[in-house]
Amino acid sequence: MKRFLMAVSAVALFTSVGITSAAAQNRTVISQFGRDNGVAAAQQGTRNDVRVEQRGRSHYSRAVQKGRDNFLRMNQGGTRNEATTEQNGNNNLAVTGQEGRNLDAAIYQRGNGNISGVAQIGNGSIATTDQAGRNNTTGVIQVGNNQDASVVQRGSNNISVVIQGGP
């Protein structure tokens, strides 16, 4: 059932975003090592780049980019981690790295020139960043178990950094 739902989600994602021609110069590279991993990636625009690497089992990644010159990277290791990145605009950068179990990271960016990064090591942590505007930067680092971070930025030239650790 899980595979069916993931397949339906991927089809719906591609249908809603639309398929672009090869002239758009978008690039997607997916590497998966382990079992029961899933990725859905869709790009609309030009010169966008998606890189996803998953090691372990039962991971899921979702990547959506609209615009031009956007780059996103997601790396996951361990078990049952989930990563989502959605970028709409131009010249945005998003990086997610997760190592552990039951980790959840989401990055949402709208606008131009935004940068967001999430790094999580441990178990059961959640991180969400949501930026809209221009030239915003946010970074979240969580080490330990059951950490929770949420960052929302609106406007231009905002910077935020969250660092959390614990048992």
Coordinates of C-alpha atoms in Angstrom, one line a residue:
M1 CA 0.0 0.0 0.0
K2 CA 2.9 2.4 0.9
R3 CA 4.5 1.9 -2.6
F4 CA 1.1 2.4 -4.3
L5 CA 0.6 5.7 -2.4
M6 CA 4.1 6.9 -3.2
A7 CA 3.6 6.1 -6.9
V8 CA 0.3 7.9 -6.9
S9 CA 1.9 10.9 -5.2
A10 CA 4.7 11.0 -7.7
V11 CA 2.2 10.9 -10.6
A12 CA 0.2 13.7 -9.1
L13 CA 3.3 15.7 -8.5
F14 CA 4.5 15.4 -12.0
T15 CA 1.0 16.2 -13.4
S16 CA 0.6 19.3 -11.3
V17 CA 4.1 20.7 -12.1
G18 CA 4.1 19.7 -15.8
I19 CA 6.9 18.1 -17.8
T20 CA 9.5 20.5 -19.3
S21 CA 11.6 19.9 -22.4
A22 CA 15.2 18.8 -22.4
A23 CA 16.1 22.4 -23.5
A24 CA 15.2 23.5 -20.0
Q25 CA 18.6 22.1 -18.8
N26 CA 17.2 20.8 -15.5
R27 CA 19.1 18.0 -13.8
T28 CA 18.0 15.4 -11.3
V29 CA 20.4 12.8 -9.7
I30 CA 19.0 10.2 -7.3
S31 CA 21.1 7.6 -5.5
Q32 CA 19.5 5.1 -3.2
F33 CA 21.2 2.4 -1.2
G34 CA 19.1 0.1 1.0
R35 CA 15.5 -0.8 0.8
D36 CA 12.0 0.7 0.8
N37 CA 13.2 4.2 -0.1
G38 CA 11.2 6.6 -2.2
V39 CA 11.8 9.9 -4.0
A40 CA 9.5 12.2 -5.9
A41 CA 11.2 15.0 -7.8
A42 CA 9.7 17.6 -10.2
Q43 CA 11.2 20.7 -11.8
Q44 CA 9.7 23.4 -13.9
G45 CA 11.8 26.2 -15.4
T46 CA 15.5 26.3 -16.4
R47 CA 18.9 25.3 -15.0
N48 CA 17.5 23.8 -11.8
D49 CA 19.4 21.0 -10.1
V50 CA 18.2 18.3 -7.6
R51 CA 20.5 15.8 -5.9
V52 CA 19.1 13.2 -3.5
E53 CA 21.1 10.4 -1.7
Q54 CA 19.4 8.0 0.6
R55 CA 21.2 5.2 2.6
G56 CA 19.4 2.8 4.8
R57 CA 15.7 2.0 4.7
S58 CA 12.2 3.5 4.6
H59 CA 13.3 7.0 3.7
Y60 CA 11.2 9.4 1.6
S61 CA 12.2 12.6 -0.1
R62 CA 10.1 15.1 -2.1
A63 CA 11.7 17.8 -4.2
V64 CA 9.8 20.5 -6.2
Q65 CA 11.5 23.4 -7.9
K66 CA 9.9 26.1 -10.1
G67 CA 11.9 29.0 -11.6
R68 CA 15.5 29.1 -12.6
D69 CA 19.0 28.4 -11.3
N70 CA 17.7 26.7 -8.1
F71 CA 19.7 24.0 -6.4
L72 CA 18.7 21.5 -3.7
R73 CA 20.4 18.6 -2.1
M74 CA 19.1 16.0 0.3
N75 CA 21.1 13.3 2.1
Q76 CA 19.5 10.8 4.5
G77 CA 21.0 7.9 6.4
G78 CA 19.5 5.6 9.0
T79 CA 15.8 4.6 9.1
R80 CA 12.4 6.1 8.4
N81 CA 13.5 9.7 7.7
E82 CA 11.5 12.2 5.6
A83 CA 12.7 15.3 3.7
T84 CA 10.7 17.8 1.7
T85 CA 12.0 20.8 -0.2
E86 CA 9.9 23.2 -2.3
Q87 CA 11.5 26.2 -4.0
N88 CA 9.7 28.7 -6.1
G89 CA 11.7 31.6 -7.6
N90 CA 15.2 32.0 -8.8
N91 CA 18.7 31.4 -7.5
N92 CA 17.6 29.6 -4.3
L93 CA 19.7 27.0 -2.4
A94 CA 18.4 24.4 0.0
V95 CA 20.5 21.6 1.7
T96 CA 19.1 18.9 4.0
G97 CA 21.3 16.3 5.8
Q98 CA 19.8 13.8 8.2
E99 CA 21.4 10.8 10.0
G100 CA 19.4 8.8 12.5
R101 CA 15.8 7.5 12.8
N102 CA 12.4 9.1 12.4
L103 CA 13.7 12.5 11.4
D104 CA 11.6 15.0 9.5
A105 CA 12.9 18.1 7.7
A106 CA 10.9 20.5 5.5
I107 CA 12.3 23.5 3.6
Y108 CA 9.9 25.9 1.8
Q109 CA 11.3 28.9 -0.1
R110 CA 9.5 31.5 -2.3
G111 CA 11.3 34.4 -3.8
N112 CA 14.8 34.9 -5.1
G113 CA 18.3 34.4 -3.6
N114 CA 17.2 32.5 -0.5
I115 CA 19.4 30.0 1.3
S116 CA 18.3 27.4 3.8
G117 CA 20.0 24.5 5.4
V118 CA 18.9 21.8 7.9
A119 CA 21.2 19.3 9.6
Q120 CA 19.9 16.7 12.0
I121 CA 21.6 13.9 13.8
G122 CA 19.7 11.7 16.3
N123 CA 16.2 10.3 16.5
G124 CA 12.7 11.8 16.4
S125 CA 13.6 15.4 15.6
I126 CA 11.6 17.8 13.4
A127 CA 12.9 20.9 11.5
T128 CA 10.9 23.3 9.3
T129 CA 12.0 26.4 7.6
D130 CA 9.7 28.7 5.6
Q131 CA 11.1 31.7 3.8
A132 CA 9.4 34.2 1.5
G133 CA 11.1 37.2 0.0
R134 CA 14.6 38.0 -1.2
N135 CA 18.1 37.1 0.1
N136 CA 17.0 35.4 3.3
T137 CA 19.3 32.9 5.0
T138 CA 18.4 30.3 7.7
G139 CA 20.3 27.4 9.2
V140 CA 19.1 24.7 11.6
I141 CA 21.4 22.3 13.4
Q142 CA 19.9 19.7 15.7
V143 CA 21.9 17.0 17.5
G144 CA 20.2 14.6 19.9
N145 CA 16.7 13.2 20.2
N146 CA 13.3 14.7 19.9
Q147 CA 14.4 18.3 19.0
D148 CA 11.9 20.6 17.3
A149 CA 12.7 23.8 15.4
S150 CA 10.5 26.0 13.2
V151 CA 11.7 29.1 11.4
V152 CA 9.5 31.5 9.4
Q153 CA 11.0 34.5 7.7
R154 CA 9.2 37.1 5.5
G155 CA 10.8 40.1 3.7
S156 CA 14.3 40.6 2.6
N157 CA 17.9 40.1 4.0
N158 CA 16.8 38.2 7.1
I159 CA 19.2 35.8 8.8
S160 CA 18.4 33.1 11.4
V161 CA 20.4 30.3 13.0
V162 CA 19.0 27.7 15.3
I163 CA 21.4 25.2 17.1
Q164 CA 19.9 22.7 19.5
G165 CA 21.4 19.7 21.3
G166 CA 20.4 17.4 24.0
P167 CA 20.1 13.7 25.0

